[in-house]
């Protein structure tokens, strides 16, 4: 049962009309003044993980059709997910058991009872506990995929025997700009220990109105480009008439350059709110043309890939591999709550020859064509979408040399000193990077003065002494004593 501000959610819809039921449950949840205030506060919030949290803070980032949970009183971590246009990010927190779980649902996983059970099974307190519920995503668009995804989750939570206090429901019309049709937010980060919400993005332009300007619709892009062309044509015509009326005294080159810069500046302020229409038209792909302001800002998206957790290319490829195997949709649990490790479970994958050729073909497409063939909302995707698709497809093509290939289980633990996820050896439980550094350190021999050992004559050669319990030398104390006695007798 869903409760909003201590009032149960009531859905008035006729039985049998599925579309009407979906609209009613979403409308009933988003029409609440309490929810609208919460949505407005989150959309206008300037808190982001990259700016508001320290580098040592652990962030558990889930991708599409992934889930994770933490015992937040023991494991201080932030739950996060990104790139939710028609998908919905759900966070459920149980204050009684101290467990918080996050999942990134698409339309298929949102209507699966097995996926919801797996998501709620992270909470060991039982089915009748009281939970806090947060939903973000599911924008309003022509295909109504976002509406169906949001309605599926809201209906299942409302029919559940547990009590869900809906704290945030930024979905459908509450997450869509009325002027451009762009999603207001596409990410969600949550700190269960402090109940603080954050924006999460691989782009520096994903906060508030900046997200709308960056993801402006294709229709408005074309309108702006046409308006810019007409304005430039009229301006050139006016300039030509003025030149014919000008006297023989022509302006200098510096005056012409200053006048041209002033015209360009005014046109940018009038048409693009500080960003020129030509720049919008050139950057309608996910990565804009070189030299523009958007390229410099967007390039930082690829410098923050490590923020989305370890094994990124393998996890991205998992979506394409599971979709190609005609299996039931599943939520992949990527975090071990007990051991506090990021775990990528191994399995055997089979990729047909037809899919291999199809994936190779997709890699040859431009950003615009790739978006049309792989996204439900090509004009609203983030800057990293094409990069992620190519990364996943390349990973599959590199590993699928045979019809079947195996991906083994990998475990990672968070190292707050270096602020990265380190792979853990499954046999010893030690961090593999630390083992490698220890081996490199052991391979270095130092002389009595602390210099690096080398061939410096007889004085530079140090005897290797066998210390009981160690394995770093080859000569025993007995052999060393014999050598000294033989040298003294000679």
mmCIF file of C-alpha atoms in Angstrom, residues 8-255:
data_model
loop_
_atom_site.group_PDB
_atom_site.id
_atom_site.type_symbol
_atom_site.label_atom_id
_atom_site.label_comp_id
_atom_site.label_asym_id
_atom_site.label_seq_id
_atom_site.Cartn_x
_atom_site.Cartn_y
_atom_site.Cartn_z
ATOM 1 C CA UNK A 8 -3.435 6.154 1.443
ATOM 2 C CA UNK A 9 -3.240 6.381 -2.322
ATOM 3 C CA UNK A 10 -6.697 5.959 -3.886
ATOM 4 C CA UNK A 11 -7.000 5.079 -7.576
ATOM 5 C CA UNK A 12 -10.349 5.611 -9.290
ATOM 6 C CA UNK A 13 -10.345 3.703 -12.558
ATOM 7 C CA UNK A 14 -12.707 1.394 -14.384
ATOM 8 C CA UNK A 15 -11.723 -2.242 -14.479
ATOM 9 C CA UNK A 16 -10.728 -3.532 -17.895
ATOM 10 C CA UNK A 17 -9.374 -0.255 -19.254
ATOM 11 C CA UNK A 18 -5.650 -0.825 -18.725
ATOM 12 C CA UNK A 19 -4.491 2.465 -20.224
ATOM 13 C CA UNK A 20 -6.922 4.407 -18.068
ATOM 14 C CA UNK A 21 -5.742 2.536 -14.986
ATOM 15 C CA UNK A 22 -2.141 3.447 -15.778
ATOM 16 C CA UNK A 23 -3.033 7.095 -16.190
ATOM 17 C CA UNK A 24 -5.067 7.148 -12.982
ATOM 18 C CA UNK A 25 -2.421 5.588 -10.747
ATOM 19 C CA UNK A 26 0.271 7.961 -12.038
ATOM 20 C CA UNK A 27 -2.074 10.960 -11.854
ATOM 21 C CA UNK A 28 -3.164 10.057 -8.328
ATOM 22 C CA UNK A 29 0.448 9.899 -7.158
ATOM 23 C CA UNK A 30 1.745 13.021 -8.933
ATOM 24 C CA UNK A 31 -1.280 15.237 -8.234
ATOM 25 C CA UNK A 32 -0.592 15.307 -4.505
ATOM 26 C CA UNK A 33 0.660 18.744 -3.322
ATOM 27 C CA UNK A 34 3.132 16.970 -1.028
ATOM 28 C CA UNK A 35 4.660 15.077 -3.959
ATOM 29 C CA UNK A 36 4.676 18.144 -6.203
ATOM 30 C CA UNK A 37 6.613 20.127 -3.597
ATOM 31 C CA UNK A 38 9.092 17.265 -3.172
ATOM 32 C CA UNK A 39 9.524 16.975 -6.942
ATOM 33 C CA UNK A 40 10.083 20.704 -7.309
ATOM 34 C CA UNK A 41 12.700 20.712 -4.553
ATOM 35 C CA UNK A 42 14.591 17.852 -6.157
ATOM 36 C CA UNK A 43 14.467 19.260 -9.705
ATOM 37 C CA UNK A 44 15.745 22.648 -8.543
ATOM 38 C CA UNK A 45 18.349 21.196 -6.189
ATOM 39 C CA UNK A 46 22.002 21.942 -6.943
ATOM 40 C CA UNK A 47 23.399 19.015 -4.964
ATOM 41 C CA UNK A 48 25.395 16.585 -7.091
ATOM 42 C CA UNK A 49 27.612 13.649 -6.201
ATOM 43 C CA UNK A 50 30.623 15.060 -8.025
ATOM 44 C CA UNK A 51 30.427 18.424 -6.263
ATOM 45 C CA UNK A 52 28.828 17.758 -2.893
ATOM 46 C CA UNK A 53 30.572 14.577 -1.713
ATOM 47 C CA UNK A 54 34.177 13.820 -0.923
ATOM 48 C CA UNK A 55 36.226 11.520 -3.156
ATOM 49 C CA UNK A 56 36.549 8.957 -0.366
ATOM 50 C CA UNK A 57 32.779 8.429 -0.145
ATOM 51 C CA UNK A 58 31.697 5.064 -1.527
ATOM 52 C CA UNK A 59 29.162 5.265 -4.351
ATOM 53 C CA UNK A 60 27.280 2.153 -5.473
ATOM 54 C CA UNK A 61 26.114 2.929 -9.001
ATOM 55 C CA UNK A 62 23.677 0.590 -10.768
ATOM 56 C CA UNK A 63 22.965 0.451 -14.491
ATOM 57 C CA UNK A 64 19.784 -0.563 -16.331
ATOM 58 C CA UNK A 65 18.250 -3.758 -14.908
ATOM 59 C CA UNK A 66 20.682 -3.830 -11.974
ATOM 60 C CA UNK A 67 19.971 -3.674 -8.254
ATOM 61 C CA UNK A 68 22.004 -3.246 -5.079
ATOM 62 C CA UNK A 69 21.369 -2.853 -1.354
ATOM 63 C CA UNK A 70 23.365 -1.712 1.675
ATOM 64 C CA UNK A 71 23.074 -1.820 5.445
ATOM 65 C CA UNK A 72 23.562 1.907 5.714
ATOM 66 C CA UNK A 73 24.218 1.974 9.470
ATOM 67 C CA UNK A 74 27.256 -0.260 8.923
ATOM 68 C CA UNK A 75 28.204 0.384 5.307
ATOM 69 C CA UNK A 76 28.281 4.141 4.714
ATOM 70 C CA UNK A 77 27.581 4.430 0.989
ATOM 71 C CA UNK A 78 25.534 6.402 -1.512
ATOM 72 C CA UNK A 79 23.134 4.626 -3.887
ATOM 73 C CA UNK A 80 22.972 6.075 -7.393
ATOM 74 C CA UNK A 81 21.830 5.504 -10.959
ATOM 75 C CA UNK A 82 21.761 7.544 -14.158
ATOM 76 C CA UNK A 83 20.468 7.730 -17.744
ATOM 77 C CA UNK A 84 16.797 7.147 -16.893
ATOM 78 C CA UNK A 85 14.610 8.702 -19.573
ATOM 79 C CA UNK A 86 11.764 6.209 -19.996
ATOM 80 C CA UNK A 87 13.263 3.961 -17.296
ATOM 81 C CA UNK A 88 12.484 4.511 -13.611
ATOM 82 C CA UNK A 89 14.984 4.541 -10.740
ATOM 83 C CA UNK A 90 13.464 3.166 -7.528
ATOM 84 C CA UNK A 91 14.909 3.421 -4.010
ATOM 85 C CA UNK A 92 13.307 1.673 -1.042
ATOM 86 C CA UNK A 93 14.553 2.345 2.506
ATOM 87 C CA UNK A 94 13.555 0.403 5.623
ATOM 88 C CA UNK A 95 14.404 2.331 8.779
ATOM 89 C CA UNK A 96 13.565 -0.660 10.985
ATOM 90 C CA UNK A 97 16.122 -3.015 9.442
ATOM 91 C CA UNK A 98 18.600 -0.379 8.289
ATOM 92 C CA UNK A 99 18.592 -1.618 4.691
ATOM 93 C CA UNK A 100 18.321 0.558 1.581
ATOM 94 C CA UNK A 101 17.965 -0.845 -1.953
ATOM 95 C CA UNK A 102 18.110 0.726 -5.410
ATOM 96 C CA UNK A 103 17.086 -0.625 -8.821
ATOM 97 C CA UNK A 104 16.988 0.711 -12.371
ATOM 98 C CA UNK A 105 13.794 -0.618 -14.005
ATOM 99 C CA UNK A 106 12.891 -0.576 -17.685
ATOM 100 C CA UNK A 107 9.442 -1.435 -19.048
ATOM 101 C CA UNK A 108 10.058 -5.197 -19.129
ATOM 102 C CA UNK A 109 11.515 -5.493 -15.636
ATOM 103 C CA UNK A 110 8.903 -3.136 -14.154
ATOM 104 C CA UNK A 111 6.040 -5.461 -15.110
ATOM 105 C CA UNK A 112 7.847 -8.589 -13.895
ATOM 106 C CA UNK A 113 6.729 -9.876 -10.505
ATOM 107 C CA UNK A 114 9.973 -11.845 -10.191
ATOM 108 C CA UNK A 115 12.052 -8.684 -10.580
ATOM 109 C CA UNK A 116 10.058 -6.845 -7.922
ATOM 110 C CA UNK A 117 10.377 -9.796 -5.529
ATOM 111 C CA UNK A 118 14.116 -9.896 -6.095
ATOM 112 C CA UNK A 119 14.326 -6.166 -5.469
ATOM 113 C CA UNK A 120 12.309 -6.369 -2.248
ATOM 114 C CA UNK A 121 14.082 -9.549 -1.101
ATOM 115 C CA UNK A 122 17.059 -7.370 -0.201
ATOM 116 C CA UNK A 123 15.021 -6.240 2.807
ATOM 117 C CA UNK A 124 15.265 -9.001 5.398
ATOM 118 C CA UNK A 125 12.644 -7.473 7.654
ATOM 119 C CA UNK A 126 9.692 -9.139 5.972
ATOM 120 C CA UNK A 127 6.762 -8.175 3.772
ATOM 121 C CA UNK A 128 4.855 -6.081 6.291
ATOM 122 C CA UNK A 129 7.465 -3.481 7.179
ATOM 123 C CA UNK A 130 7.171 0.254 6.617
ATOM 124 C CA UNK A 131 9.339 1.633 3.840
ATOM 125 C CA UNK A 132 10.263 4.970 2.295
ATOM 126 C CA UNK A 133 9.847 4.971 -1.502
ATOM 127 C CA UNK A 134 11.537 7.232 -4.066
ATOM 128 C CA UNK A 135 10.801 7.112 -7.829
ATOM 129 C CA UNK A 136 12.580 9.155 -10.526
ATOM 130 C CA UNK A 137 12.386 8.891 -14.341
ATOM 131 C CA UNK A 138 9.629 7.764 -16.708
ATOM 132 C CA UNK A 139 9.374 10.934 -18.782
ATOM 133 C CA UNK A 140 6.308 11.746 -20.895
ATOM 134 C CA UNK A 141 6.834 10.982 -24.600
ATOM 135 C CA UNK A 142 4.962 9.676 -27.637
ATOM 136 C CA UNK A 143 5.554 5.950 -27.132
ATOM 137 C CA UNK A 144 4.229 6.078 -23.521
ATOM 138 C CA UNK A 145 7.002 3.738 -22.376
ATOM 139 C CA UNK A 146 7.757 6.015 -19.434
ATOM 140 C CA UNK A 147 4.093 6.067 -18.436
ATOM 141 C CA UNK A 148 3.807 2.287 -18.509
ATOM 142 C CA UNK A 149 7.025 1.809 -16.530
ATOM 143 C CA UNK A 150 5.930 4.275 -13.847
ATOM 144 C CA UNK A 151 2.411 2.846 -13.692
ATOM 145 C CA UNK A 152 3.676 -0.736 -13.377
ATOM 146 C CA UNK A 153 5.824 0.101 -10.368
ATOM 147 C CA UNK A 154 3.242 2.280 -8.658
ATOM 148 C CA UNK A 155 0.550 -0.380 -9.119
ATOM 149 C CA UNK A 156 2.749 -3.171 -7.736
ATOM 150 C CA UNK A 157 3.844 -1.162 -4.721
ATOM 151 C CA UNK A 158 0.248 -0.086 -4.064
ATOM 152 C CA UNK A 159 -0.926 -3.716 -4.152
ATOM 153 C CA UNK A 160 1.893 -4.880 -1.873
ATOM 154 C CA UNK A 161 1.073 -5.779 1.754
ATOM 155 C CA UNK A 162 3.875 -3.529 2.973
ATOM 156 C CA UNK A 163 3.414 0.162 3.741
ATOM 157 C CA UNK A 164 5.315 2.452 1.348
ATOM 158 C CA UNK A 165 5.611 6.105 2.296
ATOM 159 C CA UNK A 166 6.044 7.817 -1.070
ATOM 160 C CA UNK A 167 8.593 10.576 -0.530
ATOM 161 C CA UNK A 168 9.407 11.420 -4.162
ATOM 162 C CA UNK A 169 7.625 10.606 -7.419
ATOM 163 C CA UNK A 170 9.295 12.648 -10.158
ATOM 164 C CA UNK A 171 7.804 10.763 -13.120
ATOM 165 C CA UNK A 172 5.772 11.400 -16.275
ATOM 166 C CA UNK A 173 4.535 15.024 -16.516
ATOM 167 C CA UNK A 174 6.351 15.950 -13.297
ATOM 168 C CA UNK A 175 9.623 15.022 -15.027
ATOM 169 C CA UNK A 176 8.970 16.608 -18.418
ATOM 170 C CA UNK A 177 9.480 20.196 -19.545
ATOM 171 C CA UNK A 178 6.283 21.608 -21.003
ATOM 172 C CA UNK A 179 8.159 23.813 -23.484
ATOM 173 C CA UNK A 180 10.756 21.443 -24.921
ATOM 174 C CA UNK A 181 9.495 17.976 -23.940
ATOM 175 C CA UNK A 182 12.876 17.152 -22.374
ATOM 176 C CA UNK A 183 13.243 15.248 -19.090
ATOM 177 C CA UNK A 184 13.900 17.589 -16.182
ATOM 178 C CA UNK A 185 16.050 14.989 -14.397
ATOM 179 C CA UNK A 186 17.436 11.656 -15.533
ATOM 180 C CA UNK A 187 19.412 10.544 -12.485
ATOM 181 C CA UNK A 188 19.026 9.974 -8.762
ATOM 182 C CA UNK A 189 21.467 9.596 -5.909
ATOM 183 C CA UNK A 190 20.481 8.900 -2.324
ATOM 184 C CA UNK A 191 22.382 8.795 0.956
ATOM 185 C CA UNK A 192 20.223 6.607 3.248
ATOM 186 C CA UNK A 193 22.149 7.635 6.356
ATOM 187 C CA UNK A 194 21.271 11.327 6.000
ATOM 188 C CA UNK A 195 18.200 11.014 3.682
ATOM 189 C CA UNK A 196 19.871 13.416 1.244
ATOM 190 C CA UNK A 197 19.075 13.298 -2.483
ATOM 191 C CA UNK A 198 21.599 14.145 -5.192
ATOM 192 C CA UNK A 199 21.757 14.567 -8.930
ATOM 193 C CA UNK A 200 24.011 12.019 -10.602
ATOM 194 C CA UNK A 201 25.313 12.471 -14.103
ATOM 195 C CA UNK A 202 28.274 11.755 -16.334
ATOM 196 C CA UNK A 203 27.805 15.260 -17.707
ATOM 197 C CA UNK A 204 28.489 18.560 -16.000
ATOM 198 C CA UNK A 205 25.339 19.951 -17.632
ATOM 199 C CA UNK A 206 22.685 17.869 -15.966
ATOM 200 C CA UNK A 207 21.373 20.182 -13.264
ATOM 201 C CA UNK A 208 18.037 21.960 -13.570
ATOM 202 C CA UNK A 209 17.592 24.177 -16.625
ATOM 203 C CA UNK A 210 21.017 23.207 -17.975
ATOM 204 C CA UNK A 211 19.680 19.708 -18.595
ATOM 205 C CA UNK A 212 16.845 21.155 -20.672
ATOM 206 C CA UNK A 213 19.171 23.309 -22.716
ATOM 207 C CA UNK A 214 21.562 20.406 -23.326
ATOM 208 C CA UNK A 215 18.772 17.984 -24.296
ATOM 209 C CA UNK A 216 16.641 20.357 -26.314
ATOM 210 C CA UNK A 217 14.382 18.513 -28.738
ATOM 211 C CA UNK A 218 15.191 17.947 -32.405
ATOM 212 C CA UNK A 219 12.170 19.969 -33.471
ATOM 213 C CA UNK A 220 13.404 23.049 -31.656
ATOM 214 C CA UNK A 221 16.906 22.476 -32.996
ATOM 215 C CA UNK A 222 15.644 22.601 -36.570
ATOM 216 C CA UNK A 223 13.512 25.656 -35.831
ATOM 217 C CA UNK A 224 16.464 27.458 -34.302
ATOM 218 C CA UNK A 225 18.694 26.549 -37.256
ATOM 219 C CA UNK A 226 16.123 27.797 -39.776
ATOM 220 C CA UNK A 227 15.618 30.997 -37.807
ATOM 221 C CA UNK A 228 19.376 31.524 -37.674
ATOM 222 C CA UNK A 229 19.682 31.059 -41.440
ATOM 223 C CA UNK A 230 16.876 33.529 -42.151
ATOM 224 C CA UNK A 231 18.335 36.029 -39.712
ATOM 225 C CA UNK A 232 21.789 35.731 -41.258
ATOM 226 C CA UNK A 233 20.300 36.124 -44.759
ATOM 227 C CA UNK A 234 18.396 39.255 -43.770
ATOM 228 C CA UNK A 235 21.458 40.615 -42.001
ATOM 229 C CA UNK A 236 23.611 40.024 -45.098
ATOM 230 C CA UNK A 237 21.001 41.754 -47.273
ATOM 231 C CA UNK A 238 20.965 44.765 -44.955
ATOM 232 C CA UNK A 239 24.745 44.842 -44.938
ATOM 233 C CA UNK A 240 24.815 44.747 -48.743
ATOM 234 C CA UNK A 241 22.382 47.677 -49.022
ATOM 235 C CA UNK A 242 24.305 49.617 -46.454
ATOM 236 C CA UNK A 243 27.558 49.028 -48.310
ATOM 237 C CA UNK A 244 26.030 50.464 -51.482
ATOM 238 C CA UNK A 245 24.973 53.599 -49.583
ATOM 239 C CA UNK A 246 28.318 54.000 -47.879
ATOM 240 C CA UNK A 247 30.635 56.726 -49.152
ATOM 241 C CA UNK A 248 34.059 56.086 -50.542
ATOM 242 C CA UNK A 249 35.586 56.097 -47.050
ATOM 243 C CA UNK A 250 35.463 52.354 -46.159
ATOM 244 C CA UNK A 251 35.864 51.128 -42.522
ATOM 245 C CA UNK A 252 39.134 49.556 -41.449
ATOM 246 C CA UNK A 253 39.611 45.803 -40.907
ATOM 247 C CA UNK A 254 39.555 46.198 -37.113
ATOM 248 C CA UNK A 255 36.220 48.040 -37.249
#
